[in-house]
Structures are given as structure tokens and as C-alpha cells.
């Protein structure tokens, strides 16, 4: 322990004595570190940033994912080509010595932490540790385990979860973090950490007092599970027999159930998602804390200048963005047009799309997967062209990756490319390759309307619409996830499809009709013919939604409801 003692001192001087350890398979904290895939990772990064801004004593734990998720290329038909990404680790992270090992299939595997420091608005520093097994002394196979985010087979994934959960808890102890009293598992990937905590105390109630669990998906297949025999041989004796009945389902070890079993506080990520989770896991008390985004990260530069002028202090207190309701409409429009010109210039250079600054522009970007219905907007090209003829020009910008094994998501991308060819000449369309944070920021601030079309109730929260709201861009979305809470018709945006909260599932045809009707009769006429009221809507997106759907508000709820109870 003498060696870790010195590390301990330097780390404690970073930012007080951390009391909370925040575990996430992916943490998207810096747009130059590609070890995230999408919403979950961005949320984790935004959470860490708000903790730093608010001096919340937290430390982050994630995997290095040395080769990132993947770099997306698309051919002329919209076929996705997946290339590895590499980033220069030492540009961003500091290597720390470590003697920590975890047991995987009976082998001792060494785990090394890399330190990233995030500095908040007032100088408070939150450390984040990226775990790495590409260390001398490990077998070649074990050295690959922290290379690919969400890559490989079941065994590869389970090995990663052993490293993240068990390795994470051990690394913190070995680094000298003796003051941690809450372990927050952001999604079930880190659930095995509970076994290490139990191994330390042999006291289920004590582990429960230490653990907080946030679940992120209302889709059953989205919950990690592993064949029990395989899991037993991989995890070894640290997996106690007496909990198997509680955490297995159909002879599979279920990570969500493991996390539920050992946590005293459990939450979903929006009110509706809390409800759905309570139905999926009866017998557990499940609360909800609605997601947010880190305001200073997601507000584009022109709006940052505007907020700095009229709402000083908004970075450390985004609640004050409510004062946007008194801001001058011309100034808002000018800031928006500056962001829009930047996006359109980028699109025209990248995609040769010859888009115009003044035409109504719709954005859709996120993980491409069937339940999000990426192709709903272009599913009736004739109808869309007809609307453009009648009301005014339409431009559409798409972006987003499909998981390498998601055939349906990949098909959606091809459908979008097909539509693009069909409506060329009438509607300008572009698909930006390799969606990531900086493209997201340009898109959510540069389009006029942010579109989201998830099939209800499958979107746990969604956060890109909150980023759009921070830039005065209204959202047009099915009533699912956070939008049920953020939607005020014609004031913060518009709904698509049924407004009944108890309806079981979305009806594609009804949603498509409603989408086109509203574009034609409400949204586009307001944009083209009633600009003054359009800007009023933009303003209320900021005042009503950005002031609330931010990670500062969110983390204060975690502190009060989850960490200090
Ligand atoms: C915000 C963000 C997401 C999440 O988008 P949703 O529409 O909430 O699913 C995914 N990827 C990137 C790069 C993001 O910035």
C-alpha cells in the first residue's frame, strides 16, 4: 500500500475526498476521446461535468475502449462500413501505476487505470479512470479485452463487465479511495461490482446501502444477460450461490436483476420510463430522475455569447436560462442564423448538397435502429414533395450509426439513401457520416426543427431534443421519454401521433399521417409566414426546457434522492 499511498495523496488533492463512484461502460466526456457510442455515454460525460461544476465529490470509472466504438463510412447506397478508430491515449490521459488484478476464467488479469481530469466552472476537478488490460504480463487475448466498445461475443462482453465492475471497485480501493460510500451503476454493465463489495463485507444490507442503480432501457432484450454456466466459469467463486435465484431468469444471469438485488435506490431516466420499469420489475421500488444535458457543452457559440450578455452565470446555474423569455427576438434569430450558416456550409462542403441558408431545415440524428423509425419522415416521398410544393422548400439532414449487428438499423440507412435519390431536385437531403459529439452539436443548433420518432414506449428518455432546446430549436416528436414532460404544443414544439398516455404501442400509419399533416398545416406555415411567433417558440424552448432539462438539475436530484439518503 505504500505505493498507492503516494497516488492517493495526489488524487485527493484533485478535488476533495470523493464519496461517490460513478460507473459507466462508456463516458463521452471529450469529443476527441472516441470511447463512447451514443446517448448513454454522452449522459455519463455530461453527468461528470455537472458534478465538477457543482463540486459534487464524485469519481468516474469506465473502460478505455482503445479502439473506440467504430468509425462509420457509408457507400453511395448507404451501406455501412465499420472501421476501427484509434486515439492517442497519452494526449488526453495520464497512466497510473497499479497492482490491481481481476480473475477471469481462473486467470489473473492485470488492470491499469488511466486518469482523465475534468475541471468544472469553479475549478473543482473530477477524476475519471479509464481501465485498460493492454498491459505487459497479460496474455495477448486478455490485452484485447478493453479495445472494443460493445464488440465481440458474450464472453468478451462478460469479461469487460468483470473488469469494469470488479476491477473498478478494486482499483478505487488500491488507489486509496477510502471515503467512497455510494457506488452508482449507470446501467447494468457494472453490476458485478456489487459482488466485490459483498466479498469485502459479507453483508447484503451493507452492500445495498452502498449501491445506486440507474436502468436505461424499457426493452427486455436491452438488458444484459449471460448463460449461467458460462458466467460461473468466467466469474469464479466471487459469485455467491445464495443469490442465484434472485438474479437469474431462465437459467441466465441477468445484470439488471443483480443490480436491482443489491441496490437501495433504483431509478429510471424519465417519469414514463420509471412507470415502465416498475411494470417490468415488480417487487422493486423504482423511482425516476429525468435526464438532462450539460448546458455549457451543448449551447453553440453564438448562443453562448447571447447568454453571456443577458444571463451572466448561466453556466453554473442553468436554471437562470428561464430569463431567456425576456430576450430580444431579433438577437435570438441572428444567433440561430449564425449557427445555421455554419451547419449549412459544413453540409455543402462535405456532401455537395447545395443547401440554402433560408430554407426550412429538419434534423434527425441518433443511433439508427428500428424502434426509432429513422425512415418515417421519408417513408412517403411523394407526400413530402407535395408539402414542399405547397408550403415552401424543405431540407433534411440525417446522421447516425447503426450497431454493427443491427440489420434493421442498417436497412433504415439504406432506405434513407434510396429516398434521397428519389426526391433529389425537389427536396435537398444529406446524410453526414460518422455521427459524434461535434456533429451533434452543429446539428442540434443549426437546424430549424429537431425530429424524433421513437415507437412508444421504447425511448427511455432521449437527450438530443434537450440539446436542441438549449439552442432554441423546437422538437417535433412522438410522446415518449422526456418529451412527455417537455412538450407544450406549439410552445416548446409539437407532438406526433397519439396523445393518450396509456396507449400500448405506436401505430406507424397514424404517426406518419400526423407527422405530414402537422408539418404542412402548422409547423411550416408558422416558420415561413409567421416568423415572429416562430421565434417566440424558439425562445420558450430555452426558457422552459433548457432551464430544466440539464444535468445540473438532474445531479441535484441524484444527490438528494439517491446519494445522501
Ligand atoms: C446526444 C447524443 C446521442 C443521443 O441522442 P438521442 O436522440 O437522445 O438518442 C447520441 N449520440 C451522440 C453523438 C449524441 O451527442
mmCIF file with all atom_site columns, C-alpha atoms and ligand atoms in Angstrom, residues 36-39 42 298 365-366 372 435-437 440 459 462-464 467, ligand 1:
data_model
loop_
_atom_site.group_PDB
_atom_site.id
_atom_site.type_symbol
_atom_site.label_atom_id
_atom_site.label_alt_id
_atom_site.label_comp_id
_atom_site.label_asym_id
_atom_site.label_entity_id
_atom_site.label_seq_id
_atom_site.pdbx_PDB_ins_code
_atom_site.Cartn_x
_atom_site.Cartn_y
_atom_site.Cartn_z
_atom_site.occupancy
_atom_site.B_iso_or_equiv
_atom_site.pdbx_formal_charge
_atom_site.auth_seq_id
_atom_site.auth_comp_id
_atom_site.auth_asym_id
_atom_site.auth_atom_id
_atom_site.pdbx_PDB_model_num
ATOM   1  C CA . UNK A 1 36  ? -18.476 6.189  -26.375 1.00 0.00 ? 36  UNK A CA 1
ATOM   2  C CA . UNK A 1 37  ? -21.239 5.047  -28.677 1.00 0.00 ? 37  UNK A CA 1
ATOM   3  C CA . UNK A 1 38  ? -24.211 7.282  -28.054 1.00 0.00 ? 38  UNK A CA 1
ATOM   4  C CA . UNK A 1 39  ? -26.796 8.536  -25.593 1.00 0.00 ? 39  UNK A CA 1
ATOM   5  C CA . UNK A 1 42  ? -22.912 11.331 -23.535 1.00 0.00 ? 42  UNK A CA 1
ATOM   6  C CA . UNK A 1 298 ? -24.316 21.842 -25.810 1.00 0.00 ? 298 UNK A CA 1
ATOM   7  C CA . UNK A 1 365 ? -29.571 12.167 -35.857 1.00 0.00 ? 365 UNK A CA 1
ATOM   8  C CA . UNK A 1 366 ? -29.081 9.394  -33.331 1.00 0.00 ? 366 UNK A CA 1
ATOM   9  C CA . UNK A 1 372 ? -36.568 4.914  -33.535 1.00 0.00 ? 372 UNK A CA 1
ATOM   10 C CA . UNK A 1 435 ? -22.054 10.857 -36.117 1.00 0.00 ? 435 UNK A CA 1
ATOM   11 C CA . UNK A 1 436 ? -20.233 12.046 -32.996 1.00 0.00 ? 436 UNK A CA 1
ATOM   12 C CA . UNK A 1 437 ? -20.352 14.873 -30.462 1.00 0.00 ? 437 UNK A CA 1
ATOM   13 C CA . UNK A 1 440 ? -24.339 16.501 -32.923 1.00 0.00 ? 440 UNK A CA 1
ATOM   14 C CA . UNK A 1 459 ? -37.408 5.526  -25.750 1.00 0.00 ? 459 UNK A CA 1
ATOM   15 C CA . UNK A 1 462 ? -33.717 10.680 -25.246 1.00 0.00 ? 462 UNK A CA 1
ATOM   16 C CA . UNK A 1 463 ? -31.469 13.691 -24.778 1.00 0.00 ? 463 UNK A CA 1
ATOM   17 C CA . UNK A 1 464 ? -30.763 15.174 -28.210 1.00 0.00 ? 464 UNK A CA 1
ATOM   18 C CA . UNK A 1 467 ? -29.629 19.821 -26.653 1.00 0.00 ? 467 UNK A CA 1
HETATM 19 C C1 . LIG B 2 .   ? -26.957 13.263 -27.644 1.00 0.00 ? 1   LIG B C1 1
HETATM 20 C C2 . LIG B 2 .   ? -26.327 12.221 -28.465 1.00 0.00 ? 1   LIG B C2 1
HETATM 21 C C3 . LIG B 2 .   ? -26.959 10.986 -28.636 1.00 0.00 ? 1   LIG B C3 1
HETATM 22 C C4 . LIG B 2 .   ? -28.310 10.668 -28.027 1.00 0.00 ? 1   LIG B C4 1
HETATM 23 O O1 . LIG B 2 .   ? -29.333 11.063 -28.907 1.00 0.00 ? 1   LIG B O1 1
HETATM 24 P P1 . LIG B 2 .   ? -30.844 10.611 -28.660 1.00 0.00 ? 1   LIG B P1 1
HETATM 25 O O2 . LIG B 2 .   ? -31.613 11.282 -29.713 1.00 0.00 ? 1   LIG B O2 1
HETATM 26 O O3 . LIG B 2 .   ? -31.187 11.072 -27.304 1.00 0.00 ? 1   LIG B O3 1
HETATM 27 O O4 . LIG B 2 .   ? -30.877 9.138  -28.765 1.00 0.00 ? 1   LIG B O4 1
HETATM 28 C C5 . LIG B 2 .   ? -26.320 10.028 -29.411 1.00 0.00 ? 1   LIG B C5 1
HETATM 29 N N1 . LIG B 2 .   ? -25.123 10.269 -29.984 1.00 0.00 ? 1   LIG B N1 1
HETATM 30 C C6 . LIG B 2 .   ? -24.495 11.456 -29.848 1.00 0.00 ? 1   LIG B C6 1
HETATM 31 C C7 . LIG B 2 .   ? -23.180 11.661 -30.517 1.00 0.00 ? 1   LIG B C7 1
HETATM 32 C C8 . LIG B 2 .   ? -25.074 12.466 -29.079 1.00 0.00 ? 1   LIG B C8 1
HETATM 33 O O5 . LIG B 2 .   ? -24.440 13.643 -28.952 1.00 0.00 ? 1   LIG B O5 1
#
